[in-house]
PDB file of C-alpha atoms in Angstrom:
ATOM      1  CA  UNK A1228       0.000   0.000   0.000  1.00 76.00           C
ATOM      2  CA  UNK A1229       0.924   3.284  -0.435  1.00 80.00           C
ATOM      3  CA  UNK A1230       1.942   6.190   1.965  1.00 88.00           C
ATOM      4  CA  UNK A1231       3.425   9.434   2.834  1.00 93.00           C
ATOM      5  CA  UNK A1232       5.472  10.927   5.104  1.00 95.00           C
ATOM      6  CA  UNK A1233       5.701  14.562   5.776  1.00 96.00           C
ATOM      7  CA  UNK A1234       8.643  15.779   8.117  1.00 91.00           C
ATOM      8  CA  UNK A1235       8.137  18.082  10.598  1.00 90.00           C
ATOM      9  CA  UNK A1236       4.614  18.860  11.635  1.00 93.00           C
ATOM     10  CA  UNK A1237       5.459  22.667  12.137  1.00 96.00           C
ATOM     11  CA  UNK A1238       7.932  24.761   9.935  1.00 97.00           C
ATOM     12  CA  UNK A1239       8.275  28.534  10.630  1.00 97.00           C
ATOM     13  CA  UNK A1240       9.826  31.121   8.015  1.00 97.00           C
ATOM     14  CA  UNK A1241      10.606  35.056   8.003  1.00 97.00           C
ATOM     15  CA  UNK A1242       8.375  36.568   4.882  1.00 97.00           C
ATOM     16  CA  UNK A1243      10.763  36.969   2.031  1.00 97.00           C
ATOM     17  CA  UNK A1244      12.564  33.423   2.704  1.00 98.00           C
ATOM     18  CA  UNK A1245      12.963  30.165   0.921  1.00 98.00           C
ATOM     19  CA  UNK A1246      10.031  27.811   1.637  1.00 98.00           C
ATOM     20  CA  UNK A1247      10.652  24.393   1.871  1.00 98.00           C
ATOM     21  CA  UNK A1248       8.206  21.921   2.914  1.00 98.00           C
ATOM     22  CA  UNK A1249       8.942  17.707   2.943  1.00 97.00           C
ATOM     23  CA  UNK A1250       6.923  14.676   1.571  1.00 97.00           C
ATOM     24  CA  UNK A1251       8.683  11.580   1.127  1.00 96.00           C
ATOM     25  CA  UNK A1252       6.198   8.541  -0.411  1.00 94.00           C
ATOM     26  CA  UNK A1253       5.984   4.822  -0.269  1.00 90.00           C
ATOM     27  CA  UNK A1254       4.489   3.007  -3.237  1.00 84.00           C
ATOM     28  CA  UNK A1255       5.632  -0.205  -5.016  1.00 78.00           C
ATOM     29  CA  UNK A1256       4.055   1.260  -8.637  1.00 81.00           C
ATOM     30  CA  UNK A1257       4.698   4.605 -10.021  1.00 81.00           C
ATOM     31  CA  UNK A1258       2.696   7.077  -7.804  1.00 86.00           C
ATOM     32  CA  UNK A1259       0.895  10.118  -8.677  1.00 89.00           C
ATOM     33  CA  UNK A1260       1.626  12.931  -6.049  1.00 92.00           C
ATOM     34  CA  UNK A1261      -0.341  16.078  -4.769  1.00 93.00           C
ATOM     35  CA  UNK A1262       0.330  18.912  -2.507  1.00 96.00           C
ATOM     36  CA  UNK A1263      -2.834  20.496  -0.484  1.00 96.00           C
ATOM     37  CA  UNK A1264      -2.948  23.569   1.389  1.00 96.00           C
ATOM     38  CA  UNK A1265      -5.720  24.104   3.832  1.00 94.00           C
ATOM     39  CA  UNK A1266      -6.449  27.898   5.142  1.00 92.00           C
ATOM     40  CA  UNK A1267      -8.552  27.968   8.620  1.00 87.00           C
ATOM     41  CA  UNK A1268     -11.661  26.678   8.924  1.00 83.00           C
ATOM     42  CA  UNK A1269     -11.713  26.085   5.111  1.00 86.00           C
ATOM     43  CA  UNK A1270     -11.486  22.837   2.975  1.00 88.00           C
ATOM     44  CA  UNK A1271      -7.940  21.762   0.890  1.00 91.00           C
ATOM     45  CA  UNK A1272      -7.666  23.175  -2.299  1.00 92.00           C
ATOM     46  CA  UNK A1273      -5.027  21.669  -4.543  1.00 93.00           C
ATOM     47  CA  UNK A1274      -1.725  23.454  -4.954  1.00 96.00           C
ATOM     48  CA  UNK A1275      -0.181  21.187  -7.717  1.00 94.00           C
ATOM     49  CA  UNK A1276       0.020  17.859  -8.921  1.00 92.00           C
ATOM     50  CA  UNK A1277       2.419  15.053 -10.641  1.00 91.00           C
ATOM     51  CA  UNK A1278       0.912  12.732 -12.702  1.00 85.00           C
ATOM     52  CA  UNK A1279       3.228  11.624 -15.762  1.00 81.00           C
ATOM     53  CA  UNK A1280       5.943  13.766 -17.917  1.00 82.00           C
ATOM     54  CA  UNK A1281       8.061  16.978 -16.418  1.00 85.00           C
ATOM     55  CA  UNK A1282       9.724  16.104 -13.097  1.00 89.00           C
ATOM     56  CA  UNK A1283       8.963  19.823 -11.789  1.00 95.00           C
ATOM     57  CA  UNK A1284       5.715  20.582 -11.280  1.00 95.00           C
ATOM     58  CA  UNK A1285       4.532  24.623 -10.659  1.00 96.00           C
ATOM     59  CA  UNK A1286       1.909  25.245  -8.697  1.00 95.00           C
ATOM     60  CA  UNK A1287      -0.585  27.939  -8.105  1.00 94.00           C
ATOM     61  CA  UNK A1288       0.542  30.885  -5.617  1.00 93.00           C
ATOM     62  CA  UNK A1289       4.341  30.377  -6.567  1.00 96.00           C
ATOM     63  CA  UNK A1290       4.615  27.055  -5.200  1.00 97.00           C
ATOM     64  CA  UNK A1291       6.413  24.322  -7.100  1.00 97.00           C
ATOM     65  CA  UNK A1292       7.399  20.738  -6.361  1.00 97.00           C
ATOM     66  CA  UNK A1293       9.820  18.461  -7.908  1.00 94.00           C
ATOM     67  CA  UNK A1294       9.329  14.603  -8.250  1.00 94.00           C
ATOM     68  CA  UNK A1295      12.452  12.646  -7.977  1.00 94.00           C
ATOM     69  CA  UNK A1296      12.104   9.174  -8.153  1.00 91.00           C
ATOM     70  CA  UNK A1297      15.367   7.910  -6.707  1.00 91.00           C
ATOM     71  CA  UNK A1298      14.820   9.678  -3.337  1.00 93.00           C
ATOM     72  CA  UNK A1299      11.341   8.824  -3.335  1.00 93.00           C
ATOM     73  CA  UNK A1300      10.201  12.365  -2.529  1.00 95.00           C
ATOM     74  CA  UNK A1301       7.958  15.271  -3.833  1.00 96.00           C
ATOM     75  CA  UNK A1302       9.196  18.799  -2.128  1.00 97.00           C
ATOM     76  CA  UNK A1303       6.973  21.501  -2.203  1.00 98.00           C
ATOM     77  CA  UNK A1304       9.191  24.823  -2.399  1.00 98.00           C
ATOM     78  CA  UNK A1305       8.828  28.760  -3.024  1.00 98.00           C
ATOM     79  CA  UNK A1306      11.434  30.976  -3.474  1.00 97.00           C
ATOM     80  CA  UNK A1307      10.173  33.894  -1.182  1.00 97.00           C
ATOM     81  CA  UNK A1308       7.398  33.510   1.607  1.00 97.00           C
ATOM     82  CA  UNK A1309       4.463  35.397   2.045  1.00 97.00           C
ATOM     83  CA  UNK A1310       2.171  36.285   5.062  1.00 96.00           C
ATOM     84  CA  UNK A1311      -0.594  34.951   3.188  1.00 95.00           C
ATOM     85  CA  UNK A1312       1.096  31.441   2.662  1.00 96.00           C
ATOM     86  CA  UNK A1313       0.873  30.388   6.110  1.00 96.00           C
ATOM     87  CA  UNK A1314      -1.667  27.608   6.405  1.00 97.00           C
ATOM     88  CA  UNK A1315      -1.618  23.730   6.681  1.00 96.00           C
ATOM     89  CA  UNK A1316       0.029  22.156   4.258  1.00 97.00           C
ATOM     90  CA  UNK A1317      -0.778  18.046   2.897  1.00 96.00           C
ATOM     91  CA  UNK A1318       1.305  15.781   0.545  1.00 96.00           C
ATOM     92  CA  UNK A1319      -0.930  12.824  -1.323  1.00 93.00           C
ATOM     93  CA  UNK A1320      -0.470   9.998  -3.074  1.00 91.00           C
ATOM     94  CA  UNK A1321      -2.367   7.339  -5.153  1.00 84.00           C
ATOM     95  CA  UNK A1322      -1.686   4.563  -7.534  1.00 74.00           C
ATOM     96  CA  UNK A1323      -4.737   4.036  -8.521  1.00 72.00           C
ATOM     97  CA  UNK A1324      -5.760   5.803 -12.111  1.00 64.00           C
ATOM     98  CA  UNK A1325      -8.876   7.163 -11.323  1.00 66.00           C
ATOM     99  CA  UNK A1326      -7.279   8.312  -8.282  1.00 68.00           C
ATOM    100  CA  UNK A1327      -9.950   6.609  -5.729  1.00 71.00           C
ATOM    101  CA  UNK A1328      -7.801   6.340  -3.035  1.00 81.00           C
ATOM    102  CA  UNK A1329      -5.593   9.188  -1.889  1.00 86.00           C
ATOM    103  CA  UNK A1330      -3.746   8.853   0.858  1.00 89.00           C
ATOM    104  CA  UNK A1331      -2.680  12.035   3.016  1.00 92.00           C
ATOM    105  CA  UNK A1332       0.025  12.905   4.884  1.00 94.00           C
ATOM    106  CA  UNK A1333       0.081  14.293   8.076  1.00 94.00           C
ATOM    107  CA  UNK A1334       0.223  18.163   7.289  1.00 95.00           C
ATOM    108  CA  UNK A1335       2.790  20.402   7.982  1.00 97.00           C
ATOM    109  CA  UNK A1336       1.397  23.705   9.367  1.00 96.00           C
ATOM    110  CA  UNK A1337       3.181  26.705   7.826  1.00 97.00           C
ATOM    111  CA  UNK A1338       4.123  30.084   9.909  1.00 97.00           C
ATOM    112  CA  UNK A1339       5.206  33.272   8.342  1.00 97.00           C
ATOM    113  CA  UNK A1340       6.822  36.169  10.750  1.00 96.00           C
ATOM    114  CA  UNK A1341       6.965  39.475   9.429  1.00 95.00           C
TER     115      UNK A1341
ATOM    116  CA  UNK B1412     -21.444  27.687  -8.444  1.00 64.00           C
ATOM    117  CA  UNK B1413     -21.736  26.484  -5.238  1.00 76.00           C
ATOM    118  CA  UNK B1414     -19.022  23.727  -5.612  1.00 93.00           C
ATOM    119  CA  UNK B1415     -19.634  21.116  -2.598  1.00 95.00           C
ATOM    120  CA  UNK B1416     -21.978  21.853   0.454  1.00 96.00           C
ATOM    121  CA  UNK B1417     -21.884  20.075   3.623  1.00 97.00           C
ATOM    122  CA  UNK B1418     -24.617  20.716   5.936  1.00 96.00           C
ATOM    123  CA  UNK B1419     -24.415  21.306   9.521  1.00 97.00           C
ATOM    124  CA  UNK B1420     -21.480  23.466   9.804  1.00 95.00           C
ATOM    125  CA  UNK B1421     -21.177  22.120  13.845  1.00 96.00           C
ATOM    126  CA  UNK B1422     -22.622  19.173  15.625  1.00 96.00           C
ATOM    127  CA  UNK B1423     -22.538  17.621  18.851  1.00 97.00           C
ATOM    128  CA  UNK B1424     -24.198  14.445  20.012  1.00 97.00           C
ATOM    129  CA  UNK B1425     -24.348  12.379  22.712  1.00 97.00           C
ATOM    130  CA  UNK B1426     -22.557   8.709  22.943  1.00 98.00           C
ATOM    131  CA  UNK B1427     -25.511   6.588  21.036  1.00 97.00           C
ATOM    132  CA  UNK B1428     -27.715   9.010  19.496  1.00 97.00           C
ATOM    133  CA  UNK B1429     -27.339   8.999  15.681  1.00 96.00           C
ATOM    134  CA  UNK B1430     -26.974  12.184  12.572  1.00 96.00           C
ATOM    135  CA  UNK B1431     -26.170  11.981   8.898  1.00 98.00           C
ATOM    136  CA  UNK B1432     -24.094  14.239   7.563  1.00 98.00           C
ATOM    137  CA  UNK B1433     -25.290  16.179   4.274  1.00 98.00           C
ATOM    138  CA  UNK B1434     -22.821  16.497   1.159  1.00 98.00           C
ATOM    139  CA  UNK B1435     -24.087  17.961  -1.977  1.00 97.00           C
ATOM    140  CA  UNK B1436     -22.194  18.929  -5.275  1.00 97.00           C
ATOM    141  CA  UNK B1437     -23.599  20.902  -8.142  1.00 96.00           C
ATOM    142  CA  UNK B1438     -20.764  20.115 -10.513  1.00 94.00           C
ATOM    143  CA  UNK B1439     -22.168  16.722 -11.723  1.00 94.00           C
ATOM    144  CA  UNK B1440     -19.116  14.678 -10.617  1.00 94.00           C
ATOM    145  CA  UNK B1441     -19.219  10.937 -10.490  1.00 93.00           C
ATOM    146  CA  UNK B1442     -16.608  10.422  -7.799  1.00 93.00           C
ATOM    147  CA  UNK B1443     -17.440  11.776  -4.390  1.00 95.00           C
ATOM    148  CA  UNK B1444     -15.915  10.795  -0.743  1.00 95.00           C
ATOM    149  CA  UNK B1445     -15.876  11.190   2.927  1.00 97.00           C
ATOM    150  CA  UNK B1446     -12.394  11.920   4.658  1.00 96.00           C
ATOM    151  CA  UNK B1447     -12.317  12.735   8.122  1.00 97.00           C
ATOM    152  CA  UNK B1448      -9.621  15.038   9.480  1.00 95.00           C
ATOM    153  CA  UNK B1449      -7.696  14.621  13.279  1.00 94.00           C
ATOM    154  CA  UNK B1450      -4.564  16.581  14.642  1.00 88.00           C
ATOM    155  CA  UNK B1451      -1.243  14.715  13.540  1.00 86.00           C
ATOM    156  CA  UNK B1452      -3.352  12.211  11.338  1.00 89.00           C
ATOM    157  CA  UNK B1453      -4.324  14.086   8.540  1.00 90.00           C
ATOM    158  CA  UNK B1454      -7.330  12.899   6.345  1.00 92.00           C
ATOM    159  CA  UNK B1455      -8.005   9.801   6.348  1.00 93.00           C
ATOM    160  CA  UNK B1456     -10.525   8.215   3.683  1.00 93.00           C
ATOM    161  CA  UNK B1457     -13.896   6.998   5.308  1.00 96.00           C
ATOM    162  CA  UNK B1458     -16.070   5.614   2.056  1.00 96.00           C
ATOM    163  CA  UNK B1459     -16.102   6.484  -1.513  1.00 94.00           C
ATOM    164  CA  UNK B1460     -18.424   6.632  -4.688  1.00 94.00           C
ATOM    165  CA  UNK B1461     -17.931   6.345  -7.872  1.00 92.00           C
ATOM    166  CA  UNK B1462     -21.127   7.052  -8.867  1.00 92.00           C
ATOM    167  CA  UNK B1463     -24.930   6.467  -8.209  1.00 94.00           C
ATOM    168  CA  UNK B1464     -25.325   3.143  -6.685  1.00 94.00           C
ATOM    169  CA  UNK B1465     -21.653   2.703  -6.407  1.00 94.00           C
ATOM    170  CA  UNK B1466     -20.020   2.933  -2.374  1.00 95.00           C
ATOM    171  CA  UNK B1467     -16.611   1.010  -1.338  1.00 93.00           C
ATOM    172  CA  UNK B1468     -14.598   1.852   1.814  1.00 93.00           C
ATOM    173  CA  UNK B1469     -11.858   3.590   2.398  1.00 91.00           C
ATOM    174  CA  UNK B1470      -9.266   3.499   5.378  1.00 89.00           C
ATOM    175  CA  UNK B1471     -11.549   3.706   8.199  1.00 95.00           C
ATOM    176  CA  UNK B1472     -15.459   2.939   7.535  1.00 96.00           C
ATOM    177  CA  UNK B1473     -15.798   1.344  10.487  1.00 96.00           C
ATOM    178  CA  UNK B1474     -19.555   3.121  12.227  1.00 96.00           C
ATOM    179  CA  UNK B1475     -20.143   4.780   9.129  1.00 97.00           C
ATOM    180  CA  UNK B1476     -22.875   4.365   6.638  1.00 97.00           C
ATOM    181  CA  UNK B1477     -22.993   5.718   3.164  1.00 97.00           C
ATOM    182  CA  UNK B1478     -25.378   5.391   0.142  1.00 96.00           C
ATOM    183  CA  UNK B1479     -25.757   7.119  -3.286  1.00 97.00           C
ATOM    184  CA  UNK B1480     -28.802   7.487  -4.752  1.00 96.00           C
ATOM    185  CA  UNK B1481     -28.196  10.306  -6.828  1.00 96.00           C
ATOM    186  CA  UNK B1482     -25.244  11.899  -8.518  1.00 96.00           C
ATOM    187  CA  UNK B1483     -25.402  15.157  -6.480  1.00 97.00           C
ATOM    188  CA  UNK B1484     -25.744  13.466  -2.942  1.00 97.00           C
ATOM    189  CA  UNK B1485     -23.772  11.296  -0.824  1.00 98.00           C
ATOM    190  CA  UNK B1486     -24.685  11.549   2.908  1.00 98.00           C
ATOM    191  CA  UNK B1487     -22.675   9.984   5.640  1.00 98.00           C
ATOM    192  CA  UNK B1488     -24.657   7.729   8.453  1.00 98.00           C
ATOM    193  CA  UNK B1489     -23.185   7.301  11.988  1.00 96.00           C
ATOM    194  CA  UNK B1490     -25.811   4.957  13.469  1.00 92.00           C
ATOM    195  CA  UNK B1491     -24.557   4.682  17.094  1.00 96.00           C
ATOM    196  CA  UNK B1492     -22.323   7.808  17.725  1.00 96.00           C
ATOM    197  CA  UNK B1493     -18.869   7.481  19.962  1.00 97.00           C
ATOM    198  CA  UNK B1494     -16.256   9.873  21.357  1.00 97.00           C
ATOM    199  CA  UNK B1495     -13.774   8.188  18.724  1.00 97.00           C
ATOM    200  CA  UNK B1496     -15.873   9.537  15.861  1.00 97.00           C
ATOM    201  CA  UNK B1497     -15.368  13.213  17.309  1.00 98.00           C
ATOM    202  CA  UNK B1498     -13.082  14.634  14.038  1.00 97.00           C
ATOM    203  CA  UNK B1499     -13.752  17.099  11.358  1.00 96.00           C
ATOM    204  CA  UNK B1500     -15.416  15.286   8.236  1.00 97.00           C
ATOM    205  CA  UNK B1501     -14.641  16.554   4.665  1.00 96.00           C
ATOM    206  CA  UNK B1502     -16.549  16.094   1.797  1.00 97.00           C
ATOM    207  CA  UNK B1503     -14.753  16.335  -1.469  1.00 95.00           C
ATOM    208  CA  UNK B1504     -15.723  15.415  -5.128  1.00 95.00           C
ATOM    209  CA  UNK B1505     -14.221  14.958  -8.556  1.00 91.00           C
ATOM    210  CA  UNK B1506     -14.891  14.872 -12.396  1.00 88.00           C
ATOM    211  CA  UNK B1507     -13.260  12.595 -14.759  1.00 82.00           C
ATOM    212  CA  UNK B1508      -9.719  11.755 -15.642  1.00 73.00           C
ATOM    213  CA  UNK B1509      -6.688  13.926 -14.080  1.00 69.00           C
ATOM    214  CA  UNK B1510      -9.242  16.526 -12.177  1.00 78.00           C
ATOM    215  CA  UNK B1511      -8.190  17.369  -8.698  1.00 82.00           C
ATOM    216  CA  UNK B1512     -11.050  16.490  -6.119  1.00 88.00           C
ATOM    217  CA  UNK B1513     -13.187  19.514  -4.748  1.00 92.00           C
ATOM    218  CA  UNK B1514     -13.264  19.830  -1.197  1.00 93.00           C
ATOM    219  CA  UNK B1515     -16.513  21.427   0.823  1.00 94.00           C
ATOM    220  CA  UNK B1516     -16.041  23.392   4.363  1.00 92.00           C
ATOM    221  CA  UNK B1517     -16.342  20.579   6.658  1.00 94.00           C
ATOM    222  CA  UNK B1518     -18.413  19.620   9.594  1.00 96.00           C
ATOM    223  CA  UNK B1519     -17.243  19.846  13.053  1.00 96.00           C
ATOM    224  CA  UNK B1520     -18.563  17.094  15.261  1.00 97.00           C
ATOM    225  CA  UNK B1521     -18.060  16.507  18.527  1.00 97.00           C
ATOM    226  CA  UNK B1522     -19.517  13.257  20.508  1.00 97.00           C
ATOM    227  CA  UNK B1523     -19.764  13.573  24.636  1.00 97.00           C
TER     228      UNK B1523
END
């Protein structure tokens, strides 16, 4: 079965730095991969997804991710952090084509200090 | 468009009583679901739909019901509420192919 793991549960950034948020997956087919973000007391809307083709994946809001296979793992980065970014962040995965079963991560909640 | 409503907003019941939880979706998706979401657990996949007449379980069905008799409604059943089953359930939906699922607001329940 697949999973994912996303390291660190809280990650705190200065607005203007480097974002950098972990997923590492488990999956004994080739996955397809999504990042979440959930802003309080809202639903997840998707940031990006990998599916098949280009390794590095852009996102909405500046956010890209990168699939690389050999490390088994599906970053989700931006260059420069804004207040507006901080929310809960999930990684997802599914092997199934008609994506039927996702499987989240953990979330990784996202602060941003002025 | 309203995208995917779940209806109540906030609920809290008492160890046996019973609810269903509303989900509606205008956007004529086949695939609908029921996640429910708990600190340092993330979502985790209750039942599924892939259309009317169509329900298989996910991760965790256990005390949950769900049918589809329509394409625009999938309620969720707890027939014997317990404090295990206090979370925040998601609704989310999808069309065809590659299209990223649709989530609704949630609903808040709490079981004493």
């Amino acid at each position: 079965a697949q999973s994912v793991t996303q390291l660190g549960s809280h990650v705190s950034v200065s607005e203007g730095a480097l974002v950098l948020l972990r997923c590492n997956y488990s999956s004994s087919v080739p996955p397809y991969l999504f990042w979440y973000v959930q802003y309080p007391n809202q639903g997840l809307q998707l940031l990006l997804k990998y599916t098949t083709g280009a390794t590095l994946v852009k996102g909405i809001n500046g956010f890209e991710a990168e699939f690389k296979k050999s490390e088994t793992s599906f970053h989700l980065t931006k260059p420069s952090a804004h207040m507006s970014d901080a929310a809960e962040y999930f990684c997802a995965v599914t092997v199934n084509t008609g994506f039927q079963k996702l499987v989240f991560g953990t979330g990784t909640r996202l602060l941003v200090s002025p | 468009n309203a995208g995917v409503t779940q209806t109540p907003k906030f609920q809290v019941l008492k160890t046996g009583q019973s609810m269903t939880l509303q989900c509606a979706q205008d956007m004529n998706h086949e695939y609908m679901s029921w996640y429910r979401q708990d600190p340092g657990m993330g979502l985790r996949l209750i039942h599924y739909s892939v259309g009317a007449g169509i329900t298989d379980q996910g991760e965790v069905p256990n005390g949950y019901n769900v049918s589809r008799s329509t394409t625009e409604d999938f309620p969720l059943r707890l027939l014997s509420a317990a404090p295990s089953q206090t979370s925040v359930y998601f609704c989310a939906s999808r069309g065809e192919g590659n299209s990223p699922l649709h989530f609704g607001n949630g609903t808040r329940l709490t079981v004493t």
